CSV table of C-alpha atoms in Angstrom, one decimal:
chain,number,residue,atom,x,y,z
A,1,MET,CA,22.6,33.5,-4.3
A,2,ILE,CA,20.7,34.8,-2.0
A,3,ILE,CA,21.0,38.3,-0.6
A,4,LYS,CA,20.0,38.7,2.8
A,5,PRO,CA,18.2,42.4,3.5
A,6,LYS,CA,19.1,44.6,6.4
A,7,ILE,CA,18.5,43.1,9.5
A,8,ILE,CA,16.3,45.5,11.6
A,9,PHE,CA,17.7,44.8,15.3
A,10,SER,CA,15.1,47.2,16.9
A,11,PHE,CA,12.6,44.5,16.6
A,12,ILE,CA,14.8,42.1,18.8
A,13,ALA,CA,14.7,44.1,21.6
A,14,ILE,CA,10.8,44.0,21.4
A,15,PHE,CA,10.4,40.5,21.1
A,16,ILE,CA,12.8,38.9,23.3
A,17,SER,CA,11.1,40.5,26.0
A,18,ILE,CA,8.5,38.3,24.9
A,19,PHE,CA,9.6,35.4,26.3
A,20,PHE,CA,7.8,32.3,26.5
A,21,ILE,CA,8.2,29.2,28.6
A,22,PHE,CA,7.2,25.4,28.2
A,23,ASN,CA,4.9,25.1,31.1
A,24,GLY,CA,2.0,23.4,29.7
A,25,LEU,CA,0.1,27.0,30.3
A,26,ASN,CA,-1.5,28.8,27.2
A,27,PHE,CA,1.1,30.7,25.3
A,28,ARG,CA,-1.9,32.3,23.2
A,29,SER,CA,-5.5,32.2,23.7
A,30,GLY,CA,-6.5,28.9,23.0
A,31,ILE,CA,-3.3,27.2,22.6
A,32,ASN,CA,-2.1,24.8,24.8
A,33,LYS,CA,-0.8,21.3,25.3
A,34,THR,CA,-3.7,19.6,24.4
A,35,ASP,CA,-3.5,21.6,20.9
A,36,VAL,CA,0.3,20.7,19.9
A,37,LYS,CA,0.9,17.5,17.9
A,38,ALA,CA,3.0,15.0,20.3
A,39,ALA,CA,6.3,15.1,18.5
A,40,VAL,CA,6.4,11.2,18.5
A,41,THR,CA,3.9,11.3,15.7
A,42,ASP,CA,5.5,14.0,13.4
A,43,ASN,CA,8.6,13.5,11.2
A,44,VAL,CA,10.1,16.8,10.8
A,45,ALA,CA,13.0,17.7,13.5
A,46,GLY,CA,15.8,20.2,13.7
A,47,TYR,CA,16.4,24.1,13.8
A,48,ALA,CA,16.1,26.6,11.3
A,49,TRP,CA,18.1,30.3,12.1
A,50,SER,CA,16.5,33.9,11.9
A,51,GLU,CA,18.7,36.6,12.6
A,52,ASN,CA,16.1,38.2,13.7
A,53,ILE,CA,14.8,35.9,16.5
A,54,GLY,CA,16.9,33.5,16.4
A,55,TRP,CA,16.7,29.3,16.6
A,56,ILE,CA,12.9,28.1,15.6
A,57,SER,CA,12.7,24.4,16.7
A,58,PHE,CA,10.8,21.7,14.4
A,59,ASN,CA,10.2,19.1,17.0
A,60,SER,CA,10.6,18.9,21.0
A,61,VAL,CA,12.6,16.3,20.3
A,62,ASN,CA,15.3,18.6,19.7
A,63,CYS,CA,15.2,19.4,23.6
A,64,ASP,CA,13.3,16.4,25.1
A,65,ALA,CA,15.2,13.2,22.9
A,66,ASN,CA,14.1,10.9,25.6
A,67,ASN,CA,10.5,12.4,25.2
A,68,ASP,CA,10.1,12.4,29.2
A,69,GLY,CA,8.4,15.9,28.8
A,70,LYS,CA,11.8,17.7,30.5
A,71,SER,CA,13.9,19.9,28.2
A,72,GLU,CA,17.7,18.3,28.1
A,73,GLY,CA,19.0,22.1,27.8
A,74,ALA,CA,20.5,21.8,24.4
A,75,VAL,CA,20.9,25.0,22.1
A,76,GLY,CA,17.6,26.9,21.8
A,77,CYS,CA,16.2,25.0,24.6
A,78,PRO,CA,15.1,25.9,27.7
A,79,ALA,CA,17.1,25.2,30.7
A,80,ALA,CA,17.6,21.4,31.4
A,81,GLY,CA,14.8,19.9,33.6
A,82,THR,CA,12.0,22.6,32.2
A,83,ASN,CA,8.9,21.2,31.5
A,84,MET,CA,7.7,20.8,28.0
A,85,VAL,CA,5.0,19.8,25.9
A,86,ALA,CA,5.1,17.7,22.9
A,87,TYR,CA,5.3,19.3,19.3
A,88,GLY,CA,6.5,18.9,15.8
A,89,VAL,CA,5.9,19.5,12.3
A,90,ASN,CA,5.0,16.8,10.0
A,91,LEU,CA,5.4,16.0,6.3
A,92,ASN,CA,2.0,13.8,5.6
A,93,THR,CA,1.4,11.6,2.7
A,94,ASP,CA,-0.5,13.7,0.8
A,95,ASN,CA,2.7,16.3,0.9
A,96,THR,CA,0.8,18.7,2.8
A,97,LEU,CA,2.8,20.1,5.9
A,98,SER,CA,1.1,20.3,9.5
A,99,GLY,CA,1.9,21.1,13.2
A,100,TYR,CA,3.7,23.4,15.2
A,101,ALA,CA,7.6,24.6,15.5
A,102,TRP,CA,8.8,26.7,18.3
A,103,SER,CA,11.0,30.1,18.7
A,104,GLU,CA,11.2,31.0,22.2
A,105,ASN,CA,11.2,34.8,21.1
A,106,ILE,CA,7.7,34.4,19.2
A,107,GLY,CA,6.0,31.3,20.2
A,108,TRP,CA,4.1,28.9,18.5
A,109,ILE,CA,4.6,28.7,14.6
A,110,SER,CA,1.7,26.9,13.1
A,111,PHE,CA,1.7,25.3,9.6
A,112,ASN,CA,-2.1,23.5,10.1
A,113,PRO,CA,-4.5,24.4,7.7
A,114,ALA,CA,-6.8,26.6,9.8
A,115,ALA,CA,-4.1,28.7,11.1
A,116,VAL,CA,-3.1,29.7,7.4
A,117,ILE,CA,-6.1,30.7,6.1
A,118,GLY,CA,-6.4,34.5,4.6
A,119,CYS,CA,-3.2,34.4,4.0
A,120,PRO,CA,-1.7,36.9,1.8
A,121,ALA,CA,-1.4,35.1,-1.6
A,122,GLY,CA,-1.6,31.9,-3.4
A,123,THR,CA,-2.3,28.8,-1.8
A,124,CYS,CA,-1.9,28.9,1.8
A,125,GLN,CA,-2.0,25.3,2.9
A,126,PRO,CA,2.3,24.5,3.2
A,127,ARG,CA,2.9,21.7,0.9
A,128,TYR,CA,5.5,20.0,-0.9
A,129,ASN,CA,5.7,19.8,-5.0
A,130,SER,CA,7.9,15.9,-5.3
A,131,GLY,CA,7.9,17.1,-8.9
A,132,THR,CA,9.9,20.3,-8.4
A,133,GLY,CA,11.4,19.2,-4.9
A,134,GLU,CA,10.5,22.9,-3.6
A,135,PHE,CA,7.9,24.0,-0.7
A,136,LEU,CA,4.8,26.1,-1.3
A,137,GLY,CA,2.6,28.0,0.9
A,138,TRP,CA,2.4,29.8,4.4
A,139,ALA,CA,3.3,29.4,8.2
A,140,ARG,CA,2.2,31.6,10.7
A,141,ALA,CA,3.4,32.7,13.9
A,142,LEU,CA,0.5,32.5,16.5
A,143,ALA,CA,1.7,35.4,19.0
A,144,ASN,CA,0.8,37.9,16.5
A,145,GLY,CA,0.4,41.1,18.3
A,146,GLY,CA,1.9,44.5,18.1
A,147,GLY,CA,0.8,45.1,14.3
A,148,TRP,CA,3.1,42.7,12.6
A,149,ASP,CA,1.3,40.2,10.2
A,150,GLY,CA,3.1,37.2,11.6
A,151,TRP,CA,3.2,35.2,7.9
A,152,ILE,CA,6.1,33.4,6.9
A,153,SER,CA,6.5,32.6,3.2
A,154,LEU,CA,7.9,29.1,2.1
A,155,ASN,CA,8.5,30.2,-1.5
A,156,CYS,CA,8.7,33.5,-3.5
A,157,LEU,CA,5.9,31.9,-6.0
A,158,ASN,CA,3.5,32.2,-3.2
A,159,GLY,CA,2.8,35.7,-4.7
A,160,GLY,CA,3.1,34.6,-8.4
A,161,VAL,CA,6.5,35.8,-9.4
A,162,CYS,CA,10.0,35.9,-7.7
A,163,ALA,CA,11.1,39.0,-8.5
A,164,THR,CA,13.8,40.4,-6.4
A,165,SER,CA,14.3,38.1,-3.6
A,166,ASN,CA,14.4,34.1,-5.6
A,167,TYR,CA,13.5,32.8,-2.6
A,168,LYS,CA,12.2,28.9,-1.9
A,169,VAL,CA,12.7,26.3,0.8
A,170,SER,CA,13.6,22.8,-0.8
A,171,LYS,CA,14.4,19.2,0.1
A,172,THR,CA,17.0,17.4,-0.9
A,173,GLY,CA,17.1,13.9,0.5
A,174,SER,CA,16.3,13.9,4.0
A,175,ASN,CA,17.1,17.5,3.9
A,176,PHE,CA,15.6,21.0,4.2
A,177,ILE,CA,17.2,23.8,2.2
A,178,GLY,CA,17.2,27.2,1.2
A,179,TYR,CA,15.2,30.4,2.7
A,180,ALA,CA,11.5,31.2,3.8
A,181,TRP,CA,10.6,34.9,4.4
A,182,GLY,CA,9.3,35.8,7.5
A,183,GLY,CA,8.4,39.9,7.0
A,184,ASP,CA,9.8,42.5,9.0
A,185,VAL,CA,9.8,40.1,12.4
A,186,ALA,CA,11.2,37.0,11.5
A,187,GLY,CA,13.1,38.3,8.4
A,188,TRP,CA,15.2,35.8,6.5
A,189,ILE,CA,14.8,32.3,8.1
A,190,LYS,CA,17.8,29.7,6.8
A,191,PHE,CA,16.6,26.0,7.0
A,192,ASN,CA,19.9,24.6,6.4
A,193,PRO,CA,22.0,26.7,8.9
A,194,ALA,CA,25.9,25.7,9.4
A,195,PHE,CA,24.5,24.2,13.2
A,196,GLY,CA,21.3,22.6,13.3
A,197,GLY,CA,19.6,22.3,9.7
A,198,VAL,CA,15.8,21.0,9.5
A,199,TYR,CA,15.3,17.3,8.2
A,200,LEU,CA,12.9,14.3,7.8
A,201,ALA,CA,13.7,12.6,10.7
A,202,ASN,CA,12.1,9.4,9.7
A,203,ALA,CA,10.9,9.3,6.3
A,204,PRO,CA,7.4,7.8,5.8
A,205,PRO,CA,8.0,4.0,4.5
A,206,VAL,CA,6.8,3.3,1.2
A,207,ALA,CA,4.7,0.0,-0.4
A,208,ALA,CA,5.9,0.1,-4.2
A,209,ASN,CA,6.0,-2.4,-7.0
A,210,LEU,CA,2.6,-3.1,-6.3
A,211,SER,CA,1.6,-6.0,-8.7
A,212,ILE,CA,-1.0,-8.8,-8.9
A,213,THR,CA,-0.8,-12.6,-9.6
A,214,PRO,CA,-3.6,-14.1,-11.5
A,215,PRO,CA,-4.8,-17.4,-10.9
A,216,THR,CA,-3.2,-20.0,-13.8
A,217,VAL,CA,-5.8,-22.1,-16.1
A,218,THR,CA,-4.7,-24.8,-14.1
A,219,ALA,CA,-5.9,-23.3,-10.8
A,220,LEU,CA,-9.1,-22.3,-12.1
A,221,CYS,CA,-9.7,-25.5,-13.5
A,222,THR,CA,-9.1,-27.1,-10.0
A,223,SER,CA,-10.7,-26.3,-6.3
A,224,GLY,CA,-8.5,-23.5,-4.5
A,225,ALA,CA,-8.2,-20.5,-7.4
A,226,ALA,CA,-7.0,-17.8,-5.6
A,227,TYR,CA,-5.2,-14.3,-6.7
A,228,GLY,CA,-1.9,-13.1,-5.3
A,229,PHE,CA,-0.8,-9.6,-4.5
A,230,GLN,CA,2.5,-8.6,-3.9
A,231,TRP,CA,4.3,-5.5,-3.2
A,232,THR,CA,7.8,-4.4,-2.0
A,233,PHE,CA,8.5,-3.0,1.9
A,234,SER,CA,11.1,0.4,1.2
A,235,ASP,CA,12.3,2.1,4.3
A,236,SER,CA,15.7,3.5,4.6
A,237,GLY,CA,16.3,3.1,8.4
A,238,ASP,CA,13.6,1.2,9.8
A,239,THR,CA,12.1,-2.4,9.3
A,240,GLU,CA,8.4,-3.0,8.6
A,241,SER,CA,6.2,-3.5,11.6
A,242,LYS,CA,2.7,-3.7,9.8
A,243,PHE,CA,0.9,-3.9,6.6
A,244,GLN,CA,-2.9,-3.4,5.6
A,245,LEU,CA,-4.4,-4.6,2.5
A,246,GLN,CA,-8.1,-3.8,1.4
A,247,ILE,CA,-9.8,-5.0,-1.7
A,248,ASP,CA,-13.5,-3.8,-2.9
A,249,ASN,CA,-15.6,-3.4,-5.8
A,250,ASP,CA,-16.1,0.3,-4.4
A,251,SER,CA,-13.4,2.7,-4.7
A,252,ASN,CA,-14.4,4.3,-1.6
A,253,PHE,CA,-13.8,1.2,0.3
A,254,LEU,CA,-16.6,1.7,2.3
A,255,THR,CA,-16.8,-1.7,3.2
A,256,PRO,CA,-14.1,-3.6,2.1
A,257,THR,CA,-14.2,-7.3,0.7
A,258,VAL,CA,-10.6,-7.7,2.0
A,259,ASP,CA,-9.4,-6.2,4.8
A,260,ARG,CA,-6.4,-7.5,6.2
A,261,THR,CA,-4.0,-6.3,8.5
A,262,PHE,CA,-0.9,-8.1,9.9
A,263,SER,CA,0.9,-6.8,12.9
A,264,GLY,CA,4.3,-7.4,14.9
A,265,LEU,CA,6.2,-7.9,11.8
A,266,THR,CA,10.0,-7.5,11.3
A,267,ASN,CA,10.3,-7.6,7.6
A,268,ALA,CA,13.7,-5.6,6.4
A,269,ASP,CA,13.7,-3.1,3.6
A,270,GLY,CA,13.1,-4.6,0.3
A,271,SER,CA,11.2,-7.1,1.7
A,272,VAL,CA,8.3,-8.5,-0.7
A,273,ASN,CA,5.0,-9.0,0.9
A,274,THR,CA,2.5,-11.5,-0.5
A,275,GLN,CA,-1.3,-12.5,0.5
A,276,SER,CA,-3.4,-15.0,-1.3
A,277,VAL,CA,-7.3,-14.4,-1.5
A,278,LEU,CA,-9.4,-17.3,-3.0
A,279,LEU,CA,-12.0,-16.8,-5.6
A,280,THR,CA,-15.3,-17.9,-4.3
A,281,SER,CA,-16.8,-21.7,-5.5
A,282,ALA,CA,-20.4,-22.5,-6.7
A,283,ALA,CA,-21.3,-23.6,-3.5
A,284,ASP,CA,-19.9,-20.8,-1.8
A,285,ALA,CA,-22.1,-17.5,-1.4
A,286,PRO,CA,-19.9,-14.2,-1.7
A,287,SER,CA,-18.4,-13.7,1.5
A,288,ALA,CA,-15.9,-11.7,3.5
A,289,ASP,CA,-11.7,-12.4,2.6
A,290,LYS,CA,-13.3,-14.1,-0.7
A,291,LEU,CA,-13.4,-12.6,-4.2
A,292,SER,CA,-16.4,-13.2,-6.6
A,293,TYR,CA,-16.6,-14.2,-9.8
A,294,ASN,CA,-17.4,-11.2,-12.3
A,295,THR,CA,-16.8,-8.4,-10.5
A,296,THR,CA,-14.8,-5.7,-10.7
A,297,TYR,CA,-12.3,-4.6,-7.9
A,298,TYR,CA,-10.2,-1.8,-6.7
A,299,TRP,CA,-7.1,-2.6,-4.1
A,300,ARG,CA,-4.7,-0.9,-2.3
A,301,VAL,CA,-2.1,-1.4,0.7
A,302,GLN,CA,-0.2,1.0,3.6
A,303,VAL,CA,2.7,-0.1,5.3
A,304,TRP,CA,4.4,0.9,8.9
A,305,ASP,CA,7.6,0.9,10.0
A,306,SER,CA,9.5,0.1,13.6
A,307,SER,CA,9.1,4.1,14.3
A,308,GLU,CA,5.1,3.8,13.9
A,309,ALA,CA,5.6,6.2,10.6
A,310,PHE,CA,3.1,5.1,7.8
A,311,SER,CA,2.9,5.4,4.2
A,312,GLY,CA,-0.7,5.7,3.8
A,313,TRP,CA,-2.8,4.5,1.5
A,314,ILE,CA,-1.1,3.6,-1.7
A,315,THR,CA,-3.0,2.4,-5.0
A,316,PRO,CA,-1.3,0.5,-7.9
A,317,ALA,CA,-0.6,2.1,-11.3
A,318,ALA,CA,-3.6,0.1,-12.8
A,319,PRO,CA,-5.9,0.0,-9.4
A,320,LEU,CA,-8.4,-2.3,-11.4
A,321,PHE,CA,-8.7,-6.1,-11.9
A,322,THR,CA,-11.8,-8.0,-13.0
A,323,THR,CA,-12.2,-12.0,-12.0
A,324,PRO,CA,-13.3,-14.5,-14.7
A,325,ILE,CA,-17.2,-14.2,-15.7
A,326,HIS,CA,-18.0,-17.4,-14.2
A,327,MET,CA,-16.1,-20.5,-12.8
A,328,TYR,CA,-14.2,-23.2,-15.4
A,329,PRO,CA,-15.1,-26.4,-16.0
A,330,THR,CA,-14.5,-28.9,-13.9
A,331,ALA,CA,-12.9,-31.8,-16.5
A,332,ASP,CA,-13.7,-35.4,-14.8
A,333,TYR,CA,-14.4,-39.0,-15.8
A,334,ILE,CA,-14.3,-42.3,-14.7
A,335,CYS,CA,-13.2,-45.9,-16.5
A,336,SER,CA,-14.8,-49.5,-16.8
A,337,PRO,CA,-14.3,-51.9,-15.9
A,338,SER,CA,-13.6,-50.4,-13.1
A,339,THR,CA,-14.9,-49.3,-9.9
A,340,THR,CA,-12.3,-46.4,-9.0
A,341,SER,CA,-10.2,-44.9,-11.7
A,342,CYS,CA,-8.1,-45.6,-14.8
A,343,PRO,CA,-4.9,-45.9,-14.1
A,344,VAL,CA,-5.4,-49.5,-12.8
A,345,ASN,CA,-4.6,-52.9,-14.8
A,346,HIS,CA,-6.4,-53.3,-18.0
A,347,SER,CA,-6.6,-56.4,-20.2
A,348,GLN,CA,-4.8,-56.0,-23.9
A,349,PHE,CA,-8.2,-56.0,-26.3
A,350,GLU,CA,-10.2,-55.5,-23.7
A,351,PRO,CA,-13.0,-52.7,-24.3
A,352,ILE,CA,-12.9,-50.3,-21.7
A,353,SER,CA,-15.8,-47.3,-21.4
A,354,PHE,CA,-14.8,-43.5,-20.6
A,355,THR,CA,-17.9,-41.9,-18.6
A,356,ASP,CA,-17.7,-38.1,-18.5
A,357,ARG,CA,-18.6,-37.1,-15.1
A,358,SER,CA,-17.4,-32.9,-16.1
A,359,ILE,CA,-19.4,-29.7,-14.5
A,360,CYS,CA,-20.1,-26.6,-16.7
A,361,TYR,CA,-21.1,-23.0,-15.6
A,362,ASP,CA,-22.9,-20.4,-17.0
A,363,ASN,CA,-22.3,-16.8,-16.1
A,364,ASN,CA,-24.4,-17.4,-12.5
A,365,ASN,CA,-22.2,-20.3,-11.5
A,366,ASN,CA,-25.0,-22.8,-12.1
A,367,SER,CA,-24.4,-25.8,-13.8
A,368,THR,CA,-24.9,-26.2,-17.5
A,369,PRO,CA,-24.3,-28.6,-20.6
A,370,CYS,CA,-20.7,-28.6,-21.9
A,371,ALA,CA,-20.2,-27.5,-25.2
A,372,SER,CA,-18.0,-29.9,-26.6
A,373,ARG,CA,-14.9,-32.5,-25.4
A,374,SER,CA,-12.0,-34.4,-26.9
A,375,TRP,CA,-10.6,-37.4,-25.7
A,376,SER,CA,-6.9,-38.7,-26.5
A,377,PHE,CA,-6.0,-42.2,-26.0
A,378,GLY,CA,-2.1,-42.2,-26.1
A,379,ASP,CA,-1.9,-45.1,-28.6
A,380,GLY,CA,-2.0,-43.2,-31.9
A,381,SER,CA,-6.0,-43.7,-32.0
A,382,PRO,CA,-7.9,-40.8,-33.5
A,383,LEU,CA,-9.7,-38.0,-31.2
A,384,SER,CA,-12.7,-38.8,-30.0
A,385,THR,CA,-15.3,-36.2,-29.2
A,386,LEU,CA,-18.0,-38.5,-27.7
A,387,SER,CA,-19.4,-38.2,-24.6
A,388,ASN,CA,-19.1,-41.4,-23.4
A,389,PRO,CA,-16.5,-43.3,-25.6
A,390,LYS,CA,-15.4,-47.2,-25.7
A,391,HIS,CA,-11.8,-47.7,-26.5
A,392,THR,CA,-10.2,-51.0,-27.2
A,393,TYR,CA,-6.0,-51.1,-26.5
A,394,THR,CA,-4.3,-53.6,-28.8
A,395,ALA,CA,-0.7,-53.3,-27.7
A,396,GLN,CA,0.7,-53.5,-23.6
A,397,GLY,CA,2.2,-50.8,-22.1
A,398,ASN,CA,1.8,-46.8,-20.4
A,399,PHE,CA,-0.6,-44.9,-22.3
A,400,ALA,CA,-1.2,-41.6,-21.5
A,401,LEU,CA,-4.9,-40.3,-21.3
A,402,GLY,CA,-6.1,-36.7,-22.2
A,403,PHE,CA,-9.4,-35.5,-21.7
A,404,THR,CA,-10.5,-31.8,-23.0
A,405,MET,CA,-13.9,-30.0,-21.7
A,406,THR,CA,-14.8,-26.8,-22.9
A,407,ASP,CA,-17.9,-24.9,-21.5
A,408,PRO,CA,-20.5,-22.4,-23.5
A,409,GLY,CA,-18.2,-19.6,-23.1
A,410,GLY,CA,-14.8,-21.0,-24.3
A,411,PHE,CA,-13.4,-22.0,-20.9
A,412,THR,CA,-11.5,-25.3,-21.4
A,413,CYS,CA,-10.1,-27.3,-19.0
A,414,THR,CA,-8.0,-30.5,-19.2
A,415,LYS,CA,-7.4,-33.7,-17.3
A,416,ASN,CA,-4.3,-36.1,-17.6
A,417,SER,CA,-3.9,-39.2,-16.6
A,418,SER,CA,-2.4,-42.5,-17.6
A,419,ILE,CA,-3.6,-46.1,-18.2
A,420,ASN,CA,-2.0,-49.2,-17.9
A,421,ILE,CA,-2.6,-52.2,-20.6
A,422,GLY,CA,-1.6,-55.6,-19.2
A,423,VAL,CA,-1.5,-58.9,-21.4
A,424,ALA,CA,-4.7,-60.1,-23.0
A,425,SER,CA,-6.6,-62.5,-21.0
A,426,PRO,CA,-6.4,-65.9,-22.3
A,427,LYS,CA,-9.4,-67.7,-24.5
A,428,TRP,CA,-10.2,-71.0,-23.6
A,429,LYS,CA,-13.1,-73.2,-24.2
A,430,GLU,CA,-15.0,-76.2,-22.6
A,431,VAL,CA,-13.8,-79.3,-24.1
A,432,ILE,CA,-15.9,-82.2,-23.0
A,433,PRO,CA,-13.3,-85.2,-21.6
A,434,LYS,CA,-13.4,-88.0,-23.8
């Protein structure tokens, strides 16, 4: 349980006299409406409470819910109709805090990196530790004149040790809880008072369950082999409005091989996004939006919700994948007597010639002699390993043909079809009439 120190009420009179209004003018040298981050892009809202300085607003939407630039007169806000600048605090995708909160008695409180340089102890940049659920670091009140320090500590661990005052700001679900300490001026700042409370107004969406489906051997043996990329959109309150997929052989993604953005979406929470990316063919030079053979790639995605919050780049647990070293063979053949294909009718006892037209590839995807082949004629006869065998069927019926081709690298492809064997052609001989 947190024991609050004695409140020094004399400070209240001093700082209430410093009253700032939201009129777009400078509240402190160098701080004006152009410096304050727009609330529409920030995701922390609500109020914290200090018995020394009163309410601290974390987002202008607390006073300007319709974002028209004028206060609506809520508790802790300027009078209704007062012009306001847009401001807010943001929990970023890298778990740092940034932006501005506002106290009408001490002005702007900054969470930005530049403002907290030179903090009293520990790491200055305010940030969230998702492992412990606690915030660390410092915020700084910018109207820090009159000899006070203006520093606000989010965790007693900022000084390395929590001694008599074991305070901290934590997050449970979307709600911020606990106390920060603002020295003699701000004193204890409670993040979850009975009225108000600081909360994550629009938690960023998440892309979860990132996975790859590599092409099957069947697909690799035919044209159109592709990799499939999947992830699940997760957001508790909004739909998915946009996503972006990038794939590159450089982990920095400076010039992505694949860079796809789809917007105007209305995907519900839990929707699975899928994208298919083709492998280049031997005749296809490596090109944008296709993958090359014998290449290791990185991939990542980011998603946006309908409130324009976004996840930032999310990489899978296994961010690398490598494409096959070269193209798989193309298994193909024709039969004769036939000028088309093997399934046409052939006659019993008619010798049929099978001609191999397969193509195999080397590591540069140039054609190269195939290593081996196997023919299955479907009538129980032995397999043939010849390049261009001949076979005679002695029975009628429909027989399954199987042809398997293996390249020098051990890649194997199969072509399956069938052949129809009909009644044997009648034998005849010419007889001289008597």
